[in-house]
Short mmCIF file of C-alpha atoms and ligand atoms in Angstrom, two decimals:
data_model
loop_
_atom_site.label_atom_id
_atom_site.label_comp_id
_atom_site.label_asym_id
_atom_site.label_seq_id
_atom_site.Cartn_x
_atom_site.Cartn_y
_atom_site.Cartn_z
CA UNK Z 1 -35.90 -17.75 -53.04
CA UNK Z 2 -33.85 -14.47 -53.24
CA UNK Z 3 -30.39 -14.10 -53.08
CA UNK Z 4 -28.06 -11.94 -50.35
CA UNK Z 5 -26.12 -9.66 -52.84
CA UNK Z 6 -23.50 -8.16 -50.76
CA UNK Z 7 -21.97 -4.87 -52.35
CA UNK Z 8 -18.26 -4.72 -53.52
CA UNK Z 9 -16.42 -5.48 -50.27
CA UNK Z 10 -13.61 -2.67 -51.39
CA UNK Z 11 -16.44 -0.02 -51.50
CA UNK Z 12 -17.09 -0.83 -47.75
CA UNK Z 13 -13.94 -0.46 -46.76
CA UNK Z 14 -13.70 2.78 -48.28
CA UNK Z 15 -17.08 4.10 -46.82
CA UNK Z 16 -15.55 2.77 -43.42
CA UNK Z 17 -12.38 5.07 -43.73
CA UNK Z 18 -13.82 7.48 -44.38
CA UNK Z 19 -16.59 7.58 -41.41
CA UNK Z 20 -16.67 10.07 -39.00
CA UNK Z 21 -16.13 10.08 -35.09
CA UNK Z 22 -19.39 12.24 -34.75
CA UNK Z 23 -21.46 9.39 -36.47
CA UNK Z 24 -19.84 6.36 -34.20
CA UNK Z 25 -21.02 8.99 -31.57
CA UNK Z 26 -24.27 9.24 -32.08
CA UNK Z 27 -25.12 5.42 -32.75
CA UNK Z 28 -23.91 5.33 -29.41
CA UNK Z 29 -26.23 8.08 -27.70
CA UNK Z 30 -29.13 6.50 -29.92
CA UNK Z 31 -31.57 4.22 -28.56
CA UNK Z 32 -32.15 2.51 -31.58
CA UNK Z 33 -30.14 -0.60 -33.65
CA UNK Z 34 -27.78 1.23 -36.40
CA UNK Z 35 -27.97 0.73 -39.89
CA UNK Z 36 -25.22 -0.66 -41.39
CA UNK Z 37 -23.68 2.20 -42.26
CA UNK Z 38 -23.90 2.78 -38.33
CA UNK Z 39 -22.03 0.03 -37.88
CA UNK Z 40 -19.49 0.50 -40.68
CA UNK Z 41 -19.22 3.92 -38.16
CA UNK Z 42 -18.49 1.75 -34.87
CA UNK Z 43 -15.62 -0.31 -36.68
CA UNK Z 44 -13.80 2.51 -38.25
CA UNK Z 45 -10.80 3.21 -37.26
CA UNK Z 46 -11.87 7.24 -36.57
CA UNK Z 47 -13.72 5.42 -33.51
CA UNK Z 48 -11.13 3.73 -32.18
CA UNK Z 49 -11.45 5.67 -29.12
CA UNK Z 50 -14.68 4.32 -28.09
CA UNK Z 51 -14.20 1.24 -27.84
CA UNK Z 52 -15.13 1.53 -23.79
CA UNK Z 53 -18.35 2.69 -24.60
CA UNK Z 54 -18.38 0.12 -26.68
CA UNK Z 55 -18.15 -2.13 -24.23
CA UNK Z 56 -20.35 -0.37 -21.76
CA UNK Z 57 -23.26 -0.16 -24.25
CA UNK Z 58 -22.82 -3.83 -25.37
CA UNK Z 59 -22.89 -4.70 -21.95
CA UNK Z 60 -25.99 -3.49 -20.85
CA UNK Z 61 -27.53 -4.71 -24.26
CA UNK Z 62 -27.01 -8.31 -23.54
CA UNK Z 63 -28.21 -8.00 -19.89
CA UNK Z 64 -31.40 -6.44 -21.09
CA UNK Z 65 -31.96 -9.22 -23.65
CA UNK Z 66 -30.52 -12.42 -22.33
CA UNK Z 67 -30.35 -11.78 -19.05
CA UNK Z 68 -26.99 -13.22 -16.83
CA UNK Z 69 -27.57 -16.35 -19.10
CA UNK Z 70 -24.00 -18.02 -20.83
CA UNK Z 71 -25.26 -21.11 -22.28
CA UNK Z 72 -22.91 -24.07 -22.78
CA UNK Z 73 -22.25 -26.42 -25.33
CA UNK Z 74 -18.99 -28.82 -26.64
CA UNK Z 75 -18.21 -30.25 -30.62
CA UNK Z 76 -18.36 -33.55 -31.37
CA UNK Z 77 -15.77 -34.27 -34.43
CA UNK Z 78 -17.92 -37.13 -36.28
CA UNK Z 79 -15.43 -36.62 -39.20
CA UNK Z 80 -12.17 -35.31 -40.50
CA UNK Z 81 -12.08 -36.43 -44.31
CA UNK Z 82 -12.22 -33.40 -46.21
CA UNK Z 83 -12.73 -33.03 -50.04
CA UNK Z 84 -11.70 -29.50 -49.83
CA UNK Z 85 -8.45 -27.69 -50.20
CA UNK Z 86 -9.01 -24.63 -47.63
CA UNK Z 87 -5.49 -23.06 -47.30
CA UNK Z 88 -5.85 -22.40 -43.36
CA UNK Z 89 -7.63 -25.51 -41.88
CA UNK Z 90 -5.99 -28.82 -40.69
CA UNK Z 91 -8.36 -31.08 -42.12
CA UNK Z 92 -7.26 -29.43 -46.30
CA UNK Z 93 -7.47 -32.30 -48.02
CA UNK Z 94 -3.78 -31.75 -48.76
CA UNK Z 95 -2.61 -31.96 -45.15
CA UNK Z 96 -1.04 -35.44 -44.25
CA UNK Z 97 -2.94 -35.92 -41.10
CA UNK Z 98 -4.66 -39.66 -39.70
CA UNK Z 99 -8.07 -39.16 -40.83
CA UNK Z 100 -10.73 -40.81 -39.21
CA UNK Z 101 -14.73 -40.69 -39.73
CA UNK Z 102 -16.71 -42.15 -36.44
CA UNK Z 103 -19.49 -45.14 -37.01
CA UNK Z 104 -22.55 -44.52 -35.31
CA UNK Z 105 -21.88 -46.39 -32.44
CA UNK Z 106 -18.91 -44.40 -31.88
CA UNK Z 107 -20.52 -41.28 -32.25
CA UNK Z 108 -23.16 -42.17 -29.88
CA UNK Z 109 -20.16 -43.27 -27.08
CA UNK Z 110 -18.32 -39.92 -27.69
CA UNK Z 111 -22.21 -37.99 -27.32
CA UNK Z 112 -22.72 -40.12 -24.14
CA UNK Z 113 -19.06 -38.97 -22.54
CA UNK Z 114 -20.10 -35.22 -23.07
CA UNK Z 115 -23.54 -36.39 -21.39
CA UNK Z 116 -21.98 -37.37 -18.53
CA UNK Z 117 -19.97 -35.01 -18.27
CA UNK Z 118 -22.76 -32.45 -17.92
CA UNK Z 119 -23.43 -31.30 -21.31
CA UNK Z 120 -26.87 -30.89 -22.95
CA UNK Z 121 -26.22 -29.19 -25.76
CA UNK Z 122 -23.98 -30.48 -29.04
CA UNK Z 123 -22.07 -29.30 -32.27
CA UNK Z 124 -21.70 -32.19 -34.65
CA UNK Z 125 -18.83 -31.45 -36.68
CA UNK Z 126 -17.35 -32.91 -39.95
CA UNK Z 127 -14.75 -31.76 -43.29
CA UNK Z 128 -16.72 -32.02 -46.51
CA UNK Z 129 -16.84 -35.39 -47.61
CA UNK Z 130 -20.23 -36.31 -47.96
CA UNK Z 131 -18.98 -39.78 -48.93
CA UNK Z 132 -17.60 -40.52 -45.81
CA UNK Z 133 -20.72 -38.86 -43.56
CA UNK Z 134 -23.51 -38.60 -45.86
CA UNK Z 135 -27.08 -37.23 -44.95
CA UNK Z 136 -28.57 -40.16 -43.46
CA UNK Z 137 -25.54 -41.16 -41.17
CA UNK Z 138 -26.20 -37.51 -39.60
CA UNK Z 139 -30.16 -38.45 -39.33
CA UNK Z 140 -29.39 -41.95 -37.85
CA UNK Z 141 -27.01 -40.24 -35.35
CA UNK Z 142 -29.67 -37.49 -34.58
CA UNK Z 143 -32.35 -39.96 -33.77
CA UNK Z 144 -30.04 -42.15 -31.73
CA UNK Z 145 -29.35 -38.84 -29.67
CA UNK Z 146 -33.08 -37.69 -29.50
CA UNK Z 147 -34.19 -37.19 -25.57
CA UNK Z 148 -30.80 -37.48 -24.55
CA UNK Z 149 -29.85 -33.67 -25.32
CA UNK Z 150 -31.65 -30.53 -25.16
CA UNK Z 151 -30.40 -29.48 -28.79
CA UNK Z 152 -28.17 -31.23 -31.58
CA UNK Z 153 -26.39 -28.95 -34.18
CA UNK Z 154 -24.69 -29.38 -37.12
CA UNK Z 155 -21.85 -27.67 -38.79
CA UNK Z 156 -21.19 -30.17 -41.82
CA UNK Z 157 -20.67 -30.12 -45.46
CA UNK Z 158 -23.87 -27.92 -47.34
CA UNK Z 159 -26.90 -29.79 -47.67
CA UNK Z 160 -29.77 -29.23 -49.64
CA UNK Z 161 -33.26 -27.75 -48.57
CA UNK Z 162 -34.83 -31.09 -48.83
CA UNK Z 163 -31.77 -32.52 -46.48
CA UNK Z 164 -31.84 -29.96 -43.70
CA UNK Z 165 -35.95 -30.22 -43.67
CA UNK Z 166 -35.07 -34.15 -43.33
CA UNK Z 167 -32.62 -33.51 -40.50
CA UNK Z 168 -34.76 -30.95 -38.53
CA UNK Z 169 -37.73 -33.40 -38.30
CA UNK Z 170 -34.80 -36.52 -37.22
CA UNK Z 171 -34.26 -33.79 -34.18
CA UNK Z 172 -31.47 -31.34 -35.32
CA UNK Z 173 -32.39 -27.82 -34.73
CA UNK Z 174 -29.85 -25.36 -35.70
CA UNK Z 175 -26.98 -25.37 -38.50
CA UNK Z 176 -24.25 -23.56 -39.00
CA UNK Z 177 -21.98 -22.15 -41.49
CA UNK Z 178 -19.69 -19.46 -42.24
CA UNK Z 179 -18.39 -17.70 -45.34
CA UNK Z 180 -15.09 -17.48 -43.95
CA UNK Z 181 -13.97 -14.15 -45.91
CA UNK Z 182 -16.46 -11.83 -47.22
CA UNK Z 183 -13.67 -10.66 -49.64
CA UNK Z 184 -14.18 -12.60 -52.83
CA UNK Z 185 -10.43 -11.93 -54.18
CA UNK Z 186 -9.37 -13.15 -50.88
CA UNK Z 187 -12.30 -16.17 -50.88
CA UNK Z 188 -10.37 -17.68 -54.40
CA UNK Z 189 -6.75 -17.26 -53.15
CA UNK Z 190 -7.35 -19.36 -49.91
CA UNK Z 191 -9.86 -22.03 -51.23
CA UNK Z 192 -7.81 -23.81 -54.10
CA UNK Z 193 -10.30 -27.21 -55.02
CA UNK Z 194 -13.14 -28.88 -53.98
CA UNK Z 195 -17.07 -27.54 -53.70
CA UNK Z 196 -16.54 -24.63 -51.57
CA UNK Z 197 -14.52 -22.82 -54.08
CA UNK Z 198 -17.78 -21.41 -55.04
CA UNK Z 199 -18.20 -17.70 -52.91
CA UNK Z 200 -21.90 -17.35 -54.21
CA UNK Z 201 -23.24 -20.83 -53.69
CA UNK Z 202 -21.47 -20.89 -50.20
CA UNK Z 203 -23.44 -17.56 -49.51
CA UNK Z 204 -26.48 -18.89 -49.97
CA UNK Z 205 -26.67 -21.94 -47.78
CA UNK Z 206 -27.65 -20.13 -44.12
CA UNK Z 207 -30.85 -19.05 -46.22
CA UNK Z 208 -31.15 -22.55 -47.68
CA UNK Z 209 -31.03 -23.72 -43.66
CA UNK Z 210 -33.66 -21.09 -42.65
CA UNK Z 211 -35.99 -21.78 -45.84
CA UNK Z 212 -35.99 -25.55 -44.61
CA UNK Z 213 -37.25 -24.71 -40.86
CA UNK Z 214 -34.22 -24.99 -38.85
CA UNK Z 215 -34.51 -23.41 -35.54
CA UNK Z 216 -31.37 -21.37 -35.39
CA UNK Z 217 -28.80 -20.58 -38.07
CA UNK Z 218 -25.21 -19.82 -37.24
CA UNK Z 219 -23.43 -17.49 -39.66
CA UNK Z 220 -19.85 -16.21 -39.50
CA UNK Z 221 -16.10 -14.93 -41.02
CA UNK Z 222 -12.86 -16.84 -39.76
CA UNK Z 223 -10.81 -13.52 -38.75
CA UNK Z 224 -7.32 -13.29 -39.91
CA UNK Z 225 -8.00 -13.61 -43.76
CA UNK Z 226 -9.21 -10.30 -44.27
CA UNK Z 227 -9.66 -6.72 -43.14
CA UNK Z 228 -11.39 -7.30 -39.70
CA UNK Z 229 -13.97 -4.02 -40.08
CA UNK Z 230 -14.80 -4.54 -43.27
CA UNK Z 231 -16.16 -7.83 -42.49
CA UNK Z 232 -17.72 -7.46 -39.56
CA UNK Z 233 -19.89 -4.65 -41.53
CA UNK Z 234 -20.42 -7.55 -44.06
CA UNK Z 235 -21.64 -9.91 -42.06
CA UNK Z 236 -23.97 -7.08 -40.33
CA UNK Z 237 -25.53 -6.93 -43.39
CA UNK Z 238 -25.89 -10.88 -44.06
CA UNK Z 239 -27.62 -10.65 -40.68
CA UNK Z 240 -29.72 -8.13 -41.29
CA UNK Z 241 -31.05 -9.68 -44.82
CA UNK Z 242 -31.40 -13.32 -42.98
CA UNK Z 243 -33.55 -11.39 -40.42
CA UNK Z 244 -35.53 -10.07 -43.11
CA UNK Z 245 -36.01 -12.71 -44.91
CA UNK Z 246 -36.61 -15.23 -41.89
CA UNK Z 247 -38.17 -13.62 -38.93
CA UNK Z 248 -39.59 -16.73 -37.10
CA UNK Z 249 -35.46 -18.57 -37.30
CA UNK Z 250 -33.33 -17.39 -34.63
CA UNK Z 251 -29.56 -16.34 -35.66
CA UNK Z 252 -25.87 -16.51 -33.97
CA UNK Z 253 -22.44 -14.86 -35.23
CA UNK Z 254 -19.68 -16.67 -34.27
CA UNK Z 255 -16.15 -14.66 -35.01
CA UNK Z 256 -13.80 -17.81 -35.29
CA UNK Z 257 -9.57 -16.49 -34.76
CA UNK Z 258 -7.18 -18.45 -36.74
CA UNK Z 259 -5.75 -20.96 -34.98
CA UNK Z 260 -2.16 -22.76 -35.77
CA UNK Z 261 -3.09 -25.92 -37.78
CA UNK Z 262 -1.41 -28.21 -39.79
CA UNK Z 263 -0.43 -26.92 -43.10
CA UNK Z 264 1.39 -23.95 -41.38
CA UNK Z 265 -1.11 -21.10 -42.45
CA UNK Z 266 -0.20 -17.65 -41.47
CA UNK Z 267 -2.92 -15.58 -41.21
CA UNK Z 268 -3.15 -12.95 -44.09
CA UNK Z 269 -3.92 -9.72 -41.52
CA UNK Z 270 -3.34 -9.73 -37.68
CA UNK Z 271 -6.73 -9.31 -35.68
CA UNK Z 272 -6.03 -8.68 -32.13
CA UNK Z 273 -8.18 -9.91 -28.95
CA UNK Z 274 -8.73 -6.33 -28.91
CA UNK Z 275 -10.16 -6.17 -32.76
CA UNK Z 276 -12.17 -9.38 -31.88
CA UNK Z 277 -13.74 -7.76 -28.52
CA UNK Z 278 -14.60 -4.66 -30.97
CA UNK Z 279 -16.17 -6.91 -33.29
CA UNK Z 280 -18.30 -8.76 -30.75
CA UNK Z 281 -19.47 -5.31 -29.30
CA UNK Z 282 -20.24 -3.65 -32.26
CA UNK Z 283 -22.48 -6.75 -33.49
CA UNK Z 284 -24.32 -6.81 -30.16
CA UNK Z 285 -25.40 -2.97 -30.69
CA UNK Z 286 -26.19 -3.59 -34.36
CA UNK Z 287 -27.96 -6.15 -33.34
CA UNK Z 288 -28.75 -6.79 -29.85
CA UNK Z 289 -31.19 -10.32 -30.08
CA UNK Z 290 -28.24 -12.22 -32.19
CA UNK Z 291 -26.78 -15.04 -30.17
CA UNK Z 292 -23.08 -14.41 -30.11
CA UNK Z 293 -20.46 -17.42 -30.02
CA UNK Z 294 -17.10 -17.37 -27.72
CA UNK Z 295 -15.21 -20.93 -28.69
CA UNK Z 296 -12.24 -22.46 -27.28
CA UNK Z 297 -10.36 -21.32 -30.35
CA UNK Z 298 -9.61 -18.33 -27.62
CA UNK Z 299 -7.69 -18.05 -24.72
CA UNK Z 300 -8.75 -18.75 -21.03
CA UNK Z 301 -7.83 -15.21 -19.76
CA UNK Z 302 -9.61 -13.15 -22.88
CA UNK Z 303 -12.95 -15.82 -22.67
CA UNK Z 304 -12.90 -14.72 -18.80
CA UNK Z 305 -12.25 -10.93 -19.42
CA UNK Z 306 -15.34 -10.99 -22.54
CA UNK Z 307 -17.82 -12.46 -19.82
CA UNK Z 308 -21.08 -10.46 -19.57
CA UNK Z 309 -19.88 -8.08 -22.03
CA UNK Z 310 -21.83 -9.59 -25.22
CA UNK Z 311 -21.06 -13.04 -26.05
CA UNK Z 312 -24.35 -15.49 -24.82
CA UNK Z 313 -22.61 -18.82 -25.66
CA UNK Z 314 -19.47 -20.26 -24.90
CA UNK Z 315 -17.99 -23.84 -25.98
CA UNK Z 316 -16.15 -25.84 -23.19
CA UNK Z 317 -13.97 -28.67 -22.93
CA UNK Z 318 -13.68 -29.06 -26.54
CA UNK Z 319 -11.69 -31.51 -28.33
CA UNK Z 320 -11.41 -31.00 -32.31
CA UNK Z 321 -10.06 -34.65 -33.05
CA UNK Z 322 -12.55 -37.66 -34.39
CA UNK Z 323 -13.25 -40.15 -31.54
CA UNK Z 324 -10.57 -37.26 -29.15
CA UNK Z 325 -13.09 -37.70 -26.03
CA UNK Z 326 -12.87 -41.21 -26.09
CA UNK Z 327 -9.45 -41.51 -27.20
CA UNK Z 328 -7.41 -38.51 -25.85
CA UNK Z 329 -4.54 -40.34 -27.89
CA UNK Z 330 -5.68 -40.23 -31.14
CA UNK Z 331 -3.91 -37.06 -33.63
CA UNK Z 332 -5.71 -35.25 -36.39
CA UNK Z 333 -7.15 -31.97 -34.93
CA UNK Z 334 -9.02 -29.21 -37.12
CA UNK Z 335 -7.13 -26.75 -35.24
CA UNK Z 336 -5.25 -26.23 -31.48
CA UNK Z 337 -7.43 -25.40 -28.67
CA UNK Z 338 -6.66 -21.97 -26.77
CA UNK Z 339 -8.92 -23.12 -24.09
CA UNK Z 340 -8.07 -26.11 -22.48
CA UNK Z 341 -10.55 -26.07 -19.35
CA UNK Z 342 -13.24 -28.67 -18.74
CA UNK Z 343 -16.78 -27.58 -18.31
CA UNK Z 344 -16.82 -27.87 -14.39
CA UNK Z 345 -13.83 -25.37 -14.47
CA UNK Z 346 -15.51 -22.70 -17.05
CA UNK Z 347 -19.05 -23.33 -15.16
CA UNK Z 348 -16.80 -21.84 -11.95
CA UNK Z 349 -15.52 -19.12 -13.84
CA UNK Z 350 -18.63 -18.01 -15.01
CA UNK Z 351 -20.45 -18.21 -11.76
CA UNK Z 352 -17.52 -16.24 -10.36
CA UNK Z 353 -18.27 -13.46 -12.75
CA UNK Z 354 -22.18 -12.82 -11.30
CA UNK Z 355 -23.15 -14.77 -14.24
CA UNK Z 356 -25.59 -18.30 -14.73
CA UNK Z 357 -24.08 -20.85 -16.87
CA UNK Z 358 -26.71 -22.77 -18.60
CA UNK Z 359 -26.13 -26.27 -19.45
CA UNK Z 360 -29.64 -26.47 -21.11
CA UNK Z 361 -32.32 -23.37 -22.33
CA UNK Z 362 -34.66 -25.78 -25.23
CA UNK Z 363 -36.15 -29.39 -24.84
CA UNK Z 364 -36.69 -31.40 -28.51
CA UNK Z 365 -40.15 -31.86 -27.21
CA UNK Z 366 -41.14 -28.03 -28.11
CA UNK Z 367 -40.36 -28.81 -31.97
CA UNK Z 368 -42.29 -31.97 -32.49
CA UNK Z 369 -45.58 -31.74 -34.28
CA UNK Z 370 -47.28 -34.33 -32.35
CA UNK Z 371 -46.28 -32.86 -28.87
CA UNK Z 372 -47.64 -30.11 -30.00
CA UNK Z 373 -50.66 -30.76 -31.34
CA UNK Z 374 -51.11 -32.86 -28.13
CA UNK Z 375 -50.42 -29.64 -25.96
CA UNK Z 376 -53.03 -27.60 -28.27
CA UNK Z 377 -56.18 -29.58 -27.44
CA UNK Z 378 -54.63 -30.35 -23.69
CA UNK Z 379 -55.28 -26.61 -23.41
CA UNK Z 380 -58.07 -26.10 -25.38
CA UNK Z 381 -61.06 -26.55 -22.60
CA UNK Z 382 -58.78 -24.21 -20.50
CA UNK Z 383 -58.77 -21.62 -22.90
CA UNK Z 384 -62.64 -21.97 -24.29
CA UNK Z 385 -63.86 -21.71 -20.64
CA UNK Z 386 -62.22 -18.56 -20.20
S1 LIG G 1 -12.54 -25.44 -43.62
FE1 LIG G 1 -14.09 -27.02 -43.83
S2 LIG G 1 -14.20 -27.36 -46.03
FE2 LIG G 1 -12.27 -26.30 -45.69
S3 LIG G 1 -10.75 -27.94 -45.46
FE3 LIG G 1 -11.51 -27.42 -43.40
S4 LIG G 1 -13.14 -28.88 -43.00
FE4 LIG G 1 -12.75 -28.88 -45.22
#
């Protein structure tokens, strides 16, 4: 399989001081997706003028491709064990915190609260610790929670090819996983043990996800670690090369804000709601099919003010604690919630705002082989008589 090779991330930050208004300016009049250099164009700091054309452009973008549709989804924490040491989450294995990995059972109970509370669509999140939620714990759960929700999603520890092929046909359809910092000087000084020290192995894992069949594959950079432009340009071009490489997957961004956690991380650079609205609109005219994520990490008031102007999927009443749905008492959180709203409350918003919140846009049935197969020769006399 071949390998994303990302250029020196210093030499795009150059290129994008050094771009021109008059070239941010014509991506903008064009008709067509920018290169990346067209996007290095939109984030540099000679276009920080634009940024309501910007908006205006990204706006009509997403209507054209996705319609008035925000679709909805909440995390389930399955785990917080962590055998990393990741300077700015909660769960660093150095952090002190009640740790906590759900059995099966309970993972099913907390699925079945989000069920009834109107969710179809689930993130199954855990730390690293493949000792503690291993590959076939995430299959049992997966099968347990087939027909019950529309999709099932992971964002766990990396898997192998093998392992996501094994969890796609158990009924999980989309993975995700960020690189966090595109910056490899900054990548060593905030990830000081454990597997994911490794910048080049973690950069190959979304491609590992998409070689292995998964539906969708989520890609991202935690903002606040490093220069904001430089790697939204970066992860441009890690979308662009995914694209490439895997035209039938579909692909998300998600731009995740440090959050406080425990430890006490400060993040390295400030990034704005302002930088993160630029970010999100500059992505949606590089590219404007990618599916782009709006969590709970933000605030009420900039989630409501960002409606219908480019992200497609928004996260609701999430909790980031192990067994937190069940047990609102329990401690050990990833990270604080800006967002504190149930679903009901953000389904309001968003209908206030012109827009269709949609609890559920995919059925398992259209992934399984047999179903299928079954609908091929159900509509074979149909389409020989024609
Ligand atoms: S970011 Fe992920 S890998 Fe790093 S400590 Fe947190 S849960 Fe573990």
């Amino acid at each position: 399989m071949s390998r994303f090779t990302p250029p020196p991330f210093e030499e795009i930050s150059r290129f994008l001081a050094g771009a021109p208004l008059e070239e941010a300016e014509k991506v903008l009049a064009g008709n067509t997706a920018p290169s990346w250099q067209g996007l290095a164009a939109l984030l540099s700091p000679a276009a920080d003028c634009l940024l309501p054309a910007m908006a205006q452009k990204s706006r009509d973008l997403t209507v054209q491709r996705f319609g008035r549709a925000i679709q909805l989804y909440a995390p389930i924490y399955l785990s917080n064990y962590c055998s990393n040491r990741c300077a700015y989450c909660g769960f660093s294995a150095e952090n002190p915190i009640s740790r906590r990995a759900l059995s099966l059972d309970e993972t099913v109970a907390e699925a079945m609260l989000l069920h009834e509370r109107g969710f179809r669509h689930i993130l199954l999140v855990s730390g690293e610790a493949p000792l503690r939620l291993g590959v076939g714990q995430l299959e049992q759960a997966a099968r347990r929670l087939q027909g019950v929700f529309a999709s099932v999603s992971i964002e766990v520890q990396p898997l192998l090819q093998e392992e996501y092929a094994r969890l796609f046909a158990a009924g999980i359809t989309s993975v995700a996983v960020y690189q966090e910092t595109y910056d490899p000087a900054c990548y060593r000084e905030v990830h000081h043990a454990g597997m994911k020290k490794e910048y080049d192995t973690r950069l190959e894992i979304p491609a590992r996800a998409a070689a292995a069949g998964m539906r969708e594959v989520g890609i991202g950079a935690l903002l606040g670690l490093s220069d904001w432009r430089t790697e939204g340009v970066m992860l441009g071009m890690h979308l662009a090369w995914l694209r490439k490489q895997f035209w039938r997957t579909a692909f998300t961004v998600s731009f995740p804000r440090l959050r406080p956690a425990s430890g006490g991380f400060a993040p390295r650079v400030p990034v704005s709601e302002k930088d993160l609205a630029r970010l999100i609109f500059c992505l949606r005219i590089f590219d404007p099919d990618v599916g782009l994520v709006l969590s709970t990490r933000e605030s009420q008031s900039f989630r409501d003010h960002m409606l219908g102007l480019g992200p497609t999927r928004y996260s609701a009443g999430s909790c980031t604690v192990p067994g937190g749905y069940l047990h609102p008492e329990f401690s050990g959180e990833q990270f604080e919630v800006g967002d504190h709203r149930s679903l009901d409350e953000v389904v309001r918003s968003i209908r206030a705002h012109g827009l269709d919140p949609v609890t559920k846009d995919w059925d398992q049935i259209f992934q399984r082989g047999e179903d299928n197969a079954r609908l091929q020769s159900d509509f074979q006399p149909t389409l020989a008589a024609t």
